[in-house]
Each structure stands twice: as structure tokens, then as C-alpha cells.
Coordinates of C-alpha atoms in Angstrom, one line a residue:
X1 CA -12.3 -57.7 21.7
X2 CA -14.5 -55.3 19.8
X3 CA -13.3 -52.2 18.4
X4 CA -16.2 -50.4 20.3
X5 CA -14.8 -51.4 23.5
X6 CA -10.9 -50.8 22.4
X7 CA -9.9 -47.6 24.9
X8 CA -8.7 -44.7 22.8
X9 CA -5.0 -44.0 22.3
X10 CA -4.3 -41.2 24.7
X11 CA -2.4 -38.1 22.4
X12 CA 1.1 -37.4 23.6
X13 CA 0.7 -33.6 23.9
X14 CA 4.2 -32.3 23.1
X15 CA 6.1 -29.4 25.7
X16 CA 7.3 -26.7 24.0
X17 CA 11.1 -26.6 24.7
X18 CA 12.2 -23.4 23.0
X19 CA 11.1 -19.7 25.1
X20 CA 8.3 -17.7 23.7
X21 CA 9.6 -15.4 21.4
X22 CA 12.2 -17.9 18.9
X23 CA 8.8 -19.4 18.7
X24 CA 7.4 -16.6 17.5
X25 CA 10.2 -15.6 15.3
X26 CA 10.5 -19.9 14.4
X27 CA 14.4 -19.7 15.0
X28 CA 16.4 -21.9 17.0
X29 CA 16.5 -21.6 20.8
X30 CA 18.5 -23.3 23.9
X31 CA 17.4 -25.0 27.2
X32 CA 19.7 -21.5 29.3
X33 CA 17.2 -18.9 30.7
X34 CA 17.3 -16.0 29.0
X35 CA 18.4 -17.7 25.9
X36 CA 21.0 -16.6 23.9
X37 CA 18.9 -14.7 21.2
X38 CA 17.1 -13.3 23.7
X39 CA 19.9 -11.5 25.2
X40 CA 21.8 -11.1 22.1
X41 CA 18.2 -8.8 21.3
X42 CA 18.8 -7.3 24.2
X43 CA 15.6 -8.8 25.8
X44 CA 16.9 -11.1 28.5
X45 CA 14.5 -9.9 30.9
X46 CA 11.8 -10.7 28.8
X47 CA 12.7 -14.3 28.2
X48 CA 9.9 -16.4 28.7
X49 CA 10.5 -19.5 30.9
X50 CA 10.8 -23.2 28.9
X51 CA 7.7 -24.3 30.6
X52 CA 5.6 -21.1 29.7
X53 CA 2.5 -22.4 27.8
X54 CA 1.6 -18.7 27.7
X55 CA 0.2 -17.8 23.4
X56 CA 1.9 -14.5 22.2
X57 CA -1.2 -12.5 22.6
X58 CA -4.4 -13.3 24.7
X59 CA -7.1 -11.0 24.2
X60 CA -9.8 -9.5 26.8
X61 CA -13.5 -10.8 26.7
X62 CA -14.3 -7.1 26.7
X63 CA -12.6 -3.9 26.3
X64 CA -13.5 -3.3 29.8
X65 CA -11.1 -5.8 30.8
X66 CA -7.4 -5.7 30.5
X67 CA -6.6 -9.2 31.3
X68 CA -8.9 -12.1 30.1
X69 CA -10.9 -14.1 32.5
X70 CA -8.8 -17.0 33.4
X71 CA -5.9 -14.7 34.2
X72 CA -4.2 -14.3 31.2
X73 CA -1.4 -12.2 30.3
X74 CA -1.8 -8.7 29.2
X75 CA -2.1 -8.6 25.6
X76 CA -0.3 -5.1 25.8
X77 CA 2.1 -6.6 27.7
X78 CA 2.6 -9.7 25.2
X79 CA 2.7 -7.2 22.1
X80 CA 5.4 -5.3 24.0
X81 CA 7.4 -8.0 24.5
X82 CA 7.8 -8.5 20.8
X83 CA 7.3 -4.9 19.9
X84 CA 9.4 -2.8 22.3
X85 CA 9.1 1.1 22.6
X86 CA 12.4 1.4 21.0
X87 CA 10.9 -0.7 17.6
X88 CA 7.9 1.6 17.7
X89 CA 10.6 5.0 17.8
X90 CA 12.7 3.5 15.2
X91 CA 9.7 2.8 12.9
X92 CA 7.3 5.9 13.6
X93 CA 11.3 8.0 12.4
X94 CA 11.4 6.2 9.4
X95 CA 7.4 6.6 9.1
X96 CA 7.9 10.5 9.1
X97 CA 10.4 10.9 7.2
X98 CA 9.4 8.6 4.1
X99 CA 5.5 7.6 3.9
X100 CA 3.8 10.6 6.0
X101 CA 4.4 12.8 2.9
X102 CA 2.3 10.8 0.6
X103 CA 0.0 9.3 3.7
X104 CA 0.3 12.4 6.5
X105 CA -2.2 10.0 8.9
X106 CA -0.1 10.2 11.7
X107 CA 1.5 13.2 13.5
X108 CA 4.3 13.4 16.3
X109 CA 1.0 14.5 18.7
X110 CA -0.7 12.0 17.6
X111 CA 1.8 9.1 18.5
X112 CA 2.5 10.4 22.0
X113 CA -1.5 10.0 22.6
X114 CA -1.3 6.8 21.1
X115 CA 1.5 6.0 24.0
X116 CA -0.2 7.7 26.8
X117 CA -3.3 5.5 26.1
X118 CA -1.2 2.5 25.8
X119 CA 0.8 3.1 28.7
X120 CA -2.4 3.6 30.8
X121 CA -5.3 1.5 32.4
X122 CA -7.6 2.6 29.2
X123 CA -9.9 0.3 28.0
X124 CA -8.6 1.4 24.5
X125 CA -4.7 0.3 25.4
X126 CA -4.7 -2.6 23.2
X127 CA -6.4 -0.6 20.3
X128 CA -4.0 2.1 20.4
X129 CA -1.1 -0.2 20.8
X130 CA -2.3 -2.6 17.7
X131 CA -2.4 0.8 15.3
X132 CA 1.3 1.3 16.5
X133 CA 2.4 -2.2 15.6
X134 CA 0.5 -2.0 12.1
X135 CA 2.3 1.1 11.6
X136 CA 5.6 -0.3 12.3
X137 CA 4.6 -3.3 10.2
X138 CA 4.5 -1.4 7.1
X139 CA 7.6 0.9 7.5
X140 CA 9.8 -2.3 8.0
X141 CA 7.3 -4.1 4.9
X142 CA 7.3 -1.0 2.7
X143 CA 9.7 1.5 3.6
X144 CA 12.9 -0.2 4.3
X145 CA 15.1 -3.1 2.3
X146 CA 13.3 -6.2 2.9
X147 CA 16.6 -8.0 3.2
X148 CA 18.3 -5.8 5.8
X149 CA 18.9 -6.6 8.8
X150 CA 16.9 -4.3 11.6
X151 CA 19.2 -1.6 12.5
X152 CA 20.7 -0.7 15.8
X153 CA 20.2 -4.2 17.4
X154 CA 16.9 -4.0 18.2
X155 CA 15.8 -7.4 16.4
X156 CA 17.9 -10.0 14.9
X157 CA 15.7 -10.4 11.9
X158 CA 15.7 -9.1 8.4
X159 CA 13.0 -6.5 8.1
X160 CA 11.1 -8.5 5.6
X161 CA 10.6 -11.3 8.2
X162 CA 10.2 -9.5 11.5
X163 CA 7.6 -7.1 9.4
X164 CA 6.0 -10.4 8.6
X165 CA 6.0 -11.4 12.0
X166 CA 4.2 -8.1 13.6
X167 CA 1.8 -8.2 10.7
X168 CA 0.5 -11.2 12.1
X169 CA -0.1 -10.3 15.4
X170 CA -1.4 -7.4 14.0
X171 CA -4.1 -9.3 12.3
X172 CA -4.8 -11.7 14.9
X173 CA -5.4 -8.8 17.5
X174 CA -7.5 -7.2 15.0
X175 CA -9.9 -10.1 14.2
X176 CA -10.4 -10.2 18.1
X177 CA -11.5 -6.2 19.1
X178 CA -14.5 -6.1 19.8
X179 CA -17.1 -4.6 16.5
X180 CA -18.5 -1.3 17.3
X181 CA -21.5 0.3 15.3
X182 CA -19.6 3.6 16.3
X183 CA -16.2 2.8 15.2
X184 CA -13.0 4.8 16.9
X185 CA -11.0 7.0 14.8
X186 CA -7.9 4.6 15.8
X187 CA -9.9 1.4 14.5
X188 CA -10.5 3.1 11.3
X189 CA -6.5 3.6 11.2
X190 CA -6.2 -0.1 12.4
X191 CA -7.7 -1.4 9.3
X192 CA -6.2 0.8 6.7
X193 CA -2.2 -0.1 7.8
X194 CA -3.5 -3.4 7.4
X195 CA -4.3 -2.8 3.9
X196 CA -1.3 -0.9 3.2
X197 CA 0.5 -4.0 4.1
X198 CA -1.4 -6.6 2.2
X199 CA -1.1 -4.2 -0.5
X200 CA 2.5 -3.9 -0.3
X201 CA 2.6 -8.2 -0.1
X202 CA 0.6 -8.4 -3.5
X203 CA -2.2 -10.5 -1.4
X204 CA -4.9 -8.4 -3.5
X205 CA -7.9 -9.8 -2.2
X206 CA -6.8 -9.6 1.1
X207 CA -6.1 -6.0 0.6
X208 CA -9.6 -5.2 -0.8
X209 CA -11.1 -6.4 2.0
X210 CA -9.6 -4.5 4.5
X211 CA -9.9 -1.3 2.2
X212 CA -13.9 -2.4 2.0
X213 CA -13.3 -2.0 6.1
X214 CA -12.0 0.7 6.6
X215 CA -14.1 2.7 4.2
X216 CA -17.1 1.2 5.6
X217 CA -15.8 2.3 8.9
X218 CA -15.0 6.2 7.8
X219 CA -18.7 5.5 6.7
X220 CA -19.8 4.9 10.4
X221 CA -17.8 7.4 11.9
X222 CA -19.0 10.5 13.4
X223 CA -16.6 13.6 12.2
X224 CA -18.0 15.9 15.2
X225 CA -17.7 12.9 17.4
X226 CA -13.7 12.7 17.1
X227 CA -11.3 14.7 19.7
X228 CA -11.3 18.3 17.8
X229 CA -7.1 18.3 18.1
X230 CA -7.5 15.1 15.8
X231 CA -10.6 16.0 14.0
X232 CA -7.9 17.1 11.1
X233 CA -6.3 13.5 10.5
X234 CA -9.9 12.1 10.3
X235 CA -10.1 14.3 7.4
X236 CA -6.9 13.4 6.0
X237 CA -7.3 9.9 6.3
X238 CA -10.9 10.4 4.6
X239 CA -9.0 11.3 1.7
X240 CA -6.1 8.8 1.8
X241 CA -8.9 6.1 1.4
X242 CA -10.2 8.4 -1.5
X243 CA -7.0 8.1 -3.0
X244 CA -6.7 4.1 -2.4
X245 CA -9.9 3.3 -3.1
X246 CA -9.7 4.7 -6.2
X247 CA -6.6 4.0 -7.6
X248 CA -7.4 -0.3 -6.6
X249 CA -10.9 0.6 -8.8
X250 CA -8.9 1.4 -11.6
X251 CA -6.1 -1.4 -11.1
X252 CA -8.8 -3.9 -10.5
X253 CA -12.0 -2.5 -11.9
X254 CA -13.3 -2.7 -8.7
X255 CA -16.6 0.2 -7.1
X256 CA -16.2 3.0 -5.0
X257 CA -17.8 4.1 -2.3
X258 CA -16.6 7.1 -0.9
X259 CA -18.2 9.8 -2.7
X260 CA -16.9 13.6 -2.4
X261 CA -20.1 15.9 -0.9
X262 CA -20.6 18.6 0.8
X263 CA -20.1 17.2 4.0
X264 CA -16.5 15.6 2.9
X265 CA -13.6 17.2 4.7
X266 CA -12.1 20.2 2.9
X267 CA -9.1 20.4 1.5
X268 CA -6.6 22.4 3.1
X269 CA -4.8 24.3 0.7
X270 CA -2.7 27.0 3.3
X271 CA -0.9 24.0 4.6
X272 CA 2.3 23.5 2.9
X273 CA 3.8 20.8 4.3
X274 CA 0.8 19.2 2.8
X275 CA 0.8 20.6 -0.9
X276 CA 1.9 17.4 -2.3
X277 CA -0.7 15.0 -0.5
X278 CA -3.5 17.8 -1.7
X279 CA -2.0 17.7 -5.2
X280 CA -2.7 14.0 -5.0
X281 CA -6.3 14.3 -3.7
X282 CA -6.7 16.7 -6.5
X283 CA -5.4 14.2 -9.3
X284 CA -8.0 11.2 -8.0
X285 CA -11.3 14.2 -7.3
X286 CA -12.4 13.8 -10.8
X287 CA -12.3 10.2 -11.2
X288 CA -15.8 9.6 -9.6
X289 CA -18.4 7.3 -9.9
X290 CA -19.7 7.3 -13.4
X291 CA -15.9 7.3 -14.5
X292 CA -15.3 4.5 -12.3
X293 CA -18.4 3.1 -13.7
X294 CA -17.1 3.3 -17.7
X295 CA -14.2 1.3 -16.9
X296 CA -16.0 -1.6 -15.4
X297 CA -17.9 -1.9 -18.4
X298 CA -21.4 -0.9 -16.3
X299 CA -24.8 -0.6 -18.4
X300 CA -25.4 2.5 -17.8
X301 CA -29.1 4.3 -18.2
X302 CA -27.1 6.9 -20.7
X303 CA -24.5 6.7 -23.2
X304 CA -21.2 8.0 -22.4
X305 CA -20.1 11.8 -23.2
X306 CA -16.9 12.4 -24.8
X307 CA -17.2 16.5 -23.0
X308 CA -17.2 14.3 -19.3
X309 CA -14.3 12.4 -20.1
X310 CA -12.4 15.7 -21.6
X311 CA -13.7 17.4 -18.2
X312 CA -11.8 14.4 -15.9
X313 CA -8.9 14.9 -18.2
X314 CA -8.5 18.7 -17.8
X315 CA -8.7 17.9 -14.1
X316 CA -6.0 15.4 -14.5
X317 CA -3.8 17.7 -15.9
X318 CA -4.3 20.6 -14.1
X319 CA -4.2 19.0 -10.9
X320 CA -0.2 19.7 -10.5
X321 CA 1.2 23.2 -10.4
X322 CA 4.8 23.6 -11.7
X323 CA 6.1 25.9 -9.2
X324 CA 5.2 23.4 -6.3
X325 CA 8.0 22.3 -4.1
X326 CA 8.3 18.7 -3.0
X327 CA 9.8 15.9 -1.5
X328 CA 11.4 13.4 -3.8
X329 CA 9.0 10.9 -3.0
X330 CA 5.8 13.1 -3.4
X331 CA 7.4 14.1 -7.2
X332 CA 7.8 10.4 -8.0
X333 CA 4.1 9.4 -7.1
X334 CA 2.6 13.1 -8.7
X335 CA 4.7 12.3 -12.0
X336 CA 4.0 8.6 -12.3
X337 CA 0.1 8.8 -11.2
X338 CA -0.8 11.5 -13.3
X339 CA 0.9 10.0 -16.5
X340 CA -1.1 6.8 -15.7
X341 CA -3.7 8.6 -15.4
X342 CA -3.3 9.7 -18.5
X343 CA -3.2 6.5 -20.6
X344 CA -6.5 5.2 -18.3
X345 CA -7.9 8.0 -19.7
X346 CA -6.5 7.3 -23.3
X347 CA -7.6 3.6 -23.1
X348 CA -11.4 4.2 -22.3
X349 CA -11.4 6.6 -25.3
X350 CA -9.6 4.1 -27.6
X351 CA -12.3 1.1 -26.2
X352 CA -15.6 3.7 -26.8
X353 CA -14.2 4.8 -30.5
X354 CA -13.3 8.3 -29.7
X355 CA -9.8 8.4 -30.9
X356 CA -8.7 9.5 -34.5
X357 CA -5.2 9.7 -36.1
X358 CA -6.1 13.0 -37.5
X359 CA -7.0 14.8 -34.1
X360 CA -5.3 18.0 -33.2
X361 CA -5.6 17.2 -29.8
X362 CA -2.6 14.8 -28.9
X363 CA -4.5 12.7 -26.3
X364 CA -6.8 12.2 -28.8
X365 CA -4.5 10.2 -31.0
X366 CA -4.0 6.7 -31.0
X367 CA -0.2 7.2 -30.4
X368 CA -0.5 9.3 -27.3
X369 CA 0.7 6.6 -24.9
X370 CA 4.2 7.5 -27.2
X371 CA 4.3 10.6 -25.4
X372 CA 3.0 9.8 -22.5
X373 CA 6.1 7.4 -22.1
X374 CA 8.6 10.3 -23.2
X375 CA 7.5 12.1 -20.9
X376 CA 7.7 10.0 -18.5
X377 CA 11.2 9.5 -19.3
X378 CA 12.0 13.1 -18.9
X379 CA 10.3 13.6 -15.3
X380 CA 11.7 10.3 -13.3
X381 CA 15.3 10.4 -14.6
X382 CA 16.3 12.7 -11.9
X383 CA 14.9 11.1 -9.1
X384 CA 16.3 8.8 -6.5
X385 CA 15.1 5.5 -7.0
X386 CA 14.2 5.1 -3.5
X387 CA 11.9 7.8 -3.8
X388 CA 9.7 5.7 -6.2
X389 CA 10.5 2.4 -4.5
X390 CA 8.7 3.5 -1.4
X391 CA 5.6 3.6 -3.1
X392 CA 5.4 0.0 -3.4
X393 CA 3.9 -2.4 -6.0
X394 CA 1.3 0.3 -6.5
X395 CA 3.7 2.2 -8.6
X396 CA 4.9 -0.9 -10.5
X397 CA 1.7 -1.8 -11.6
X398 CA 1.2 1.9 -13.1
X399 CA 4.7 1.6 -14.9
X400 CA 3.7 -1.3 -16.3
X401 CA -0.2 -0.1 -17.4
X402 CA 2.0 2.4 -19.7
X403 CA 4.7 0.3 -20.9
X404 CA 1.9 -2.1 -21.8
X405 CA 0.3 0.7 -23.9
X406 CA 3.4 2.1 -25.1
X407 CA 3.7 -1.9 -26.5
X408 CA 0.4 -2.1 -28.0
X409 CA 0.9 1.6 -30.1
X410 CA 4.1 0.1 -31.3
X411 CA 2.5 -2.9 -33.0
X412 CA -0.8 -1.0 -33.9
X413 CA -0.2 2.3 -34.8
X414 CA 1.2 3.0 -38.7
X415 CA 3.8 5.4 -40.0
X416 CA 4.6 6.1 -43.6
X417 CA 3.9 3.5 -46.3
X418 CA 7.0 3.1 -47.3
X419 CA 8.0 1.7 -44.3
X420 CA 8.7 -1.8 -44.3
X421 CA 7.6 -3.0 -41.2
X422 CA 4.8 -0.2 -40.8
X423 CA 5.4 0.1 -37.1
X424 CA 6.9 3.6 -35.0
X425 CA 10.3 2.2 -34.7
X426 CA 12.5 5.4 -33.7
X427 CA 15.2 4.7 -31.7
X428 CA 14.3 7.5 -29.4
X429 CA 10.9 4.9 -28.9
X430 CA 12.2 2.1 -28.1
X431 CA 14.8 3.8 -25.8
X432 CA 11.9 4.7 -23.4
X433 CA 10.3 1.6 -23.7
X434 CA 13.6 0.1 -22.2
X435 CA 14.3 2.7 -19.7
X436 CA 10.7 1.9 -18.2
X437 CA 11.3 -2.0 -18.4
X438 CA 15.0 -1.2 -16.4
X439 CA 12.6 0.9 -13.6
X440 CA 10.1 -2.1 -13.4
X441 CA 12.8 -4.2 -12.8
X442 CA 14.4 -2.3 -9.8
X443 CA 10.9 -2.2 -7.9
X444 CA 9.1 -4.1 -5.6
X445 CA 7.6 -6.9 -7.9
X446 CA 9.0 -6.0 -10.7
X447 CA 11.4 -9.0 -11.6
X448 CA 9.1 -11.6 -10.4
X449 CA 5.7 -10.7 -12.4
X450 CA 5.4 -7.5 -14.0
X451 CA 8.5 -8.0 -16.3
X452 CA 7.6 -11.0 -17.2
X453 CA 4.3 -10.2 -18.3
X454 CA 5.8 -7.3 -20.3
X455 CA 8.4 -10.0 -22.2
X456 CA 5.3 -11.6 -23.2
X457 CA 3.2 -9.1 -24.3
X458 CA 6.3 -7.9 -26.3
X459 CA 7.0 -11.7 -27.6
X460 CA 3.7 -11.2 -28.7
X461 CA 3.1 -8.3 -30.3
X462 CA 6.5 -7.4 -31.6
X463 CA 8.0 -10.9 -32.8
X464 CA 9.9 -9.3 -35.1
X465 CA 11.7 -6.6 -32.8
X466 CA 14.8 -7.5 -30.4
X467 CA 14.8 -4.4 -27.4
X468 CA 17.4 -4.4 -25.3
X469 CA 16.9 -6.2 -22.0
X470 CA 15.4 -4.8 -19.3
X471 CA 18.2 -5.1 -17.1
X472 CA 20.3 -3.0 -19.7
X473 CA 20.9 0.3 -18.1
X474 CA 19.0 2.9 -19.8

């Protein structure tokens, strides 16, 4: 017979056996409706039958429509079943009381609008109820130990994974609301959880993309077209992506494109629940877009001048008032950023030729990143760790920027020529060089790549040196 005419083999189509959700969360299920996970969750009721072929989340044609053509489920409805109003409480608790200091996006009035419109026949529901999920996606991704297990019985799953999890459904209900030319305010908030969490995961492209979004999105929205009792967050979360924007340009010599003007959203000072988030606006105002523009190594139409990088630096420094009080985690983030800051600052200098040993100005030095380290010694011992843990990987990679520096000044810079080895030494030195290596170790990535990049760097530059090990208490 002729292959032409041989009749295809027909593909078995295999039947889903477990119920909807241990698919989701790929764990084990059992032929008994509700299944035992399900009800040891709590969520019996919401077990889906074995023979449900029904996806996690199907999405409307329009925004018009709550239910998709064919008679699909409710996406709301699907989301809900894996994100429960009692998930959403827990995380939007833990959101207030450790990110909303450093990223005040959301308010208590805010999230009960966000639930009215979810809760209603809105064509925005599944918007409003994506922005909660993202939120709650980052608390359990950033926020809370990644190996726990979900408190109070809600989920049987370690945050880590169930963050995971609602990340992806997240992103998959994202990629399918409808574009806009006139974004919503809530879209714009959409997109940047999203980039907080693929920030947190180290997936840095993945994270510049959505931060490309959602500043393109702020671009597109109209201020005076927002709700005026939410016009205030729009401004705030103009100047969290600011803040984000610019701190990935440094990290990753990336370009800005939010640009502070007359029409930006002005800071408000009298607010002093805020004073911390404004002190960090005020640290990331000067770095602008000819700064920005140095580091990259841009050919520029002029030269360089050593009085604009003194003026960024002044601003840098006297961005932070002594007498401010804060939260723990708001002093972590000032402390650290500014410091980093600091030897960013120190670095372009030392790559244009404007340092000198002989300088009365210590930033002008080529061992400034010595004190810079010191100092930063001083200012994070009495902190919490959690407090700097919560910031994420963000915070590791400025540790490690001024351990890094702190490792080339130790091989470069010379001391008194009757030194043998001609290198800074002191034990003081080296004990804050291995207090900072202990800190990188204890945060989010800090074992598994910036440590390790440090022992080489330090192989490398200091061969003939032995620290102490980073996990060495300091």
C-alpha cells in the first residue's frame, strides 16, 4: 500500500484525572470529589469535577464581556478559586505593613475599590482583580520566607511556590487584557507588581521589560483623567517608577525615560507617613539623564563637568535629614542606597580621571570607597535583618557594587613605602569587608551569585590575603 494512502494514526487524547486546582499547583490528587487537598485547603466546595476540561483562567473577547463567547467560565471566578478573599487579606496585611513604606502604591481605600469593582458586573473586574493577585504575588515572592509554609491554612504550599503559581496567572491574564491607547491607572499598577516580581526572581530581562511598560504607560496616562480621590497614588507611583527606573539604569546601564518637569507630580513633603518614600525620591532626583548618560559611556556633544557631578553628589548627600524618623525598613534602604550611591558617584570620577590622592575632599580620593564601607558598617549594624531582606535582590546587588569597590581600593590604593605588601591592610579594613560579605550572604541571592563573584574578585585581586569567610559572624 502506499504511504500516501496509509490513514493517519488517530492521537489518544489523554483525560485529565486529577481536579483543577492540584493541576494547577502540580501535586498529587485522588479520584474522591472534593479531593482531599482540596478540603484539607479548606476549598471543598470549590473542587472542580474529574471530568472538568475547564483551563484555570479563560479570558473575555472584550472587556465588555464577562464570560467568553463559547460560555466559558468567569475568569474572576477561576482567579478566585485559586486566589480567595481571605489570600488577598492576608497578603494586602503583610503588604502594609512591610513594602507600602518604601512603595506607598496602595492604600486601605484603594483596595476596598479594587474589591467593589471586582465584586461587581464592571467591565474592569478582571483588571482590578489581576492587580490584587500581582500584589499578593509579590508579598508571598518578596516579603515573606520563601520556604514557609502559607500561614493560617489558607494554602498548603510554601510561599515561594504558591507565589510562583499566582505569578503565572498573573502574567497570563495580563498578556490577554485588552491594549488601550488610554491606559487605566490600575493597568499601570498591573505591570509594575509584575516587575517587582521578576525583579525579585533575578529574571532581569524579563523585569526590564515590564518596567519599559509600565513607564510607557504612566507616559500615556492622563493625570486629570484619574478619579481625583486616587489622583494622589498616580503621583506616587510616578515616582516609584522614578525610583526603579533609575536605580535598574545604574545596575544595568540601561536609559531612562521618565524625566522630572514641571508637570511631574509634586512631592508632598507635609505628609509624614511618607517622609521616608520622599527621602528616597530625593536621593534618585539628581541622577538625571546626562548622569545616566556618563555611565553608559554615551558620546556626548560636550565633555563632562567635574562642578555637575559635585552638584549630583551634594544632592546625594543632602537628600537624608538626621532627625527623620523611620521605619526599620525605610532606614535600611536610605542607608544602603545612598552609600551606593556614593561609590557610583566615586567610580565615574575614578573612570574620567578626576580623582587625586592628595584631595582634601574625601570623595575625591581614591580610597573613599574605604569609608564608604565603614560607614556602612556603623549604620546597618543595628538593624533587623529583615528590614534589609525585604528589599530584595536590589539591595544585594548594591552591597555587593561597594564590597567590589572596597576590594579593588585594597589591591590598588598604596600606603607607606615601608610597607611590605603596599596595600591598606588594617584590621579595622578588612573587618568591614567581612561584615558586608556575612550581610550578602544572609540575603536574597546572596549565596548563590553575589558571594561568589566576590570570592573571585578577591582570589583575584588579593591572592596573597586570607579574610575570614563570609559566613564568619562579623
Amino acid at each position: 500500500m502506499n504511504s500516501a494512502e496509509t490513514p493517519p494514526h488517530a492521537k489518544r487524547v489523554q483525560v485529565p484525572r486529577a481536579c483543577q486546582r492540584c493541576k494547577t499547583l502540580r501535586r498529587g490528587c485522588n479520584e474522591f470529589r472534593p479531593c482531599r487537598r482540596c478540603v484539607d485547603a479548606g476549598l471543598g466546595d470549590h473542587c472542580t469535577p474529574q471530568s472538568s476540561m475547564i483551563s484555570l483562567v479563560m479570558y473575555p473577547a472584550s472587556p465588555l464581556s464577562p464570560l467568553s463567547p463559547g460560555g466559558g467560565v468567569d475568569p474572576v471566578q477561576s482567579m478566585a478559586e485559586l486566589v480567595p478573599l481571605r489570600v488577598i487579606d492576608y497578603c494586602a496585611e503583610r503588604f502594609f505593613a512591610r513594602l507600602y513604606p518604601t512603595i506607598p502604591i496602595l492604600t486601605r481605600d484603594y483596595l476596598a475599590h479594587l474589591k467593589a469593582v471586582m465584586a461587581s458586573s464592571s467591565e474592569w473586574r478582571v483588571e482590578a482583580y489581576c492587580v490584587l493577585v500581582a500584589m499578593c504575588a509579590q508579598v508571598l515572592l518578596q516579603a515573606e520566607e520563601p520556604e514557609n509554609l502559607f500561614p493560617q491554612g489558607i494554602i498548603s504550599e510554601k510561599n515561594a511556590v504558591y507565589g510562583q503559581i499566582i505569578l503565572d496567572v498573573a502574567l497570563a491574564t495580563h498578556q490577554r487584557i485588552p491594549r488601550n491607547v488610554k491606559p487605566t491607572f490600575n493597568q499601570c499598577l498591573l505591570v509594575f507588581f509584575l516587575y517587582a516580581c521578576q525583579a525579585r526572581l533575578s529574571h532581569h530581562s524579563q523585569a526590564f521589560l515590564f518596567l519599559r511598560e509600565a513607564t510607557t504607560l504612566l507616559h500615556l496616562l492622563r493625570f486629570d483623567h484619574v478619579d481625583a480621590t486616587f489622583k494622589d497614588l498616580a503621583g506616587r507611583l510616578f515616582w516609584v517608577l522614578l525610583i526603579s527606573e533609575r536605580s535598574h539604569a545604574i545596575r544595568y546601564r540601561r536609559p531612562i525615560t521618565l524625566q522630572v518637569t514641571p508637570e511631574t507630580p509634586e512631592l508632598d513633603t507635609s505628609d509624614e507617613r511618607l517622609v521616608g518614600f520622599w527621602s528616597l525620591a530625593a536621593l534618585f532626583r539628581p541622577i538625571e539623564t546626562s548622569f545616566v548618560a556618563l555611565l553608559n559611556h554615551e558620546i556626548v556633544a560636550t565633555p563632562p563637568s567635574p562642578a555637575a557631578i559635585d552638584y549630583v553628589e551634594t544632592s546625594v548627600n543632602t537628600a537624608l535629614k538626621p532627625t527623620l524618623e523611620l521605619h526599620d525598613t525605610q532606614k535600611a534602604n536610605l542607608r544602603v542606597t545612598q552609600l551606593w550611591l556614593r561609590v557610583i558617584i566615586w567610580k565615574l570620577r575614578l573612570r574620567l580621571g578626576y580623582l587625586s590622592e592628595g584631595a582634601s575632599q574625601h570623595s575625591l580620593t581614591y580610597s573613599y570607597p574605604l569609608e564608604v564601607a565603614k560607614e556602612l558598617t556603623l549604620s546597618t549594624r543595628d538593624l533587623p535583618l529583615d528590614s534589609i531582606k525585604v528589599h530584595g535582590v536590589g539591595l544585594t546587588e548594591k552591597l555587593y557594587d561597594i564590597a567590589s569597590a572596597v576590594v579593588d581600593v585594597l589591591a590598588r590604593v598604596p600606603i607607606a613605602p615601608s610597607s611590605p605588601q603596599g596595600l591598606v591592610m588594617g584590621r579595622s579594613l578588612e573587618d568591614d569587608l567581612i561584615y558586608i560579605r556575612h550581610l550578602i550572604t544572609q540575603l536574597p541571592s546572596g549565596t548563590s551569585t553575589y558571594d561568589p563573584l566576590l570570592e573571585k574578585q578577591i582570589q583575584q585581586a588579593l591572592p596573597t590575603t586570607e579574610p575570614s569567610p563570609a559566613d564568619e559572624p562579623p
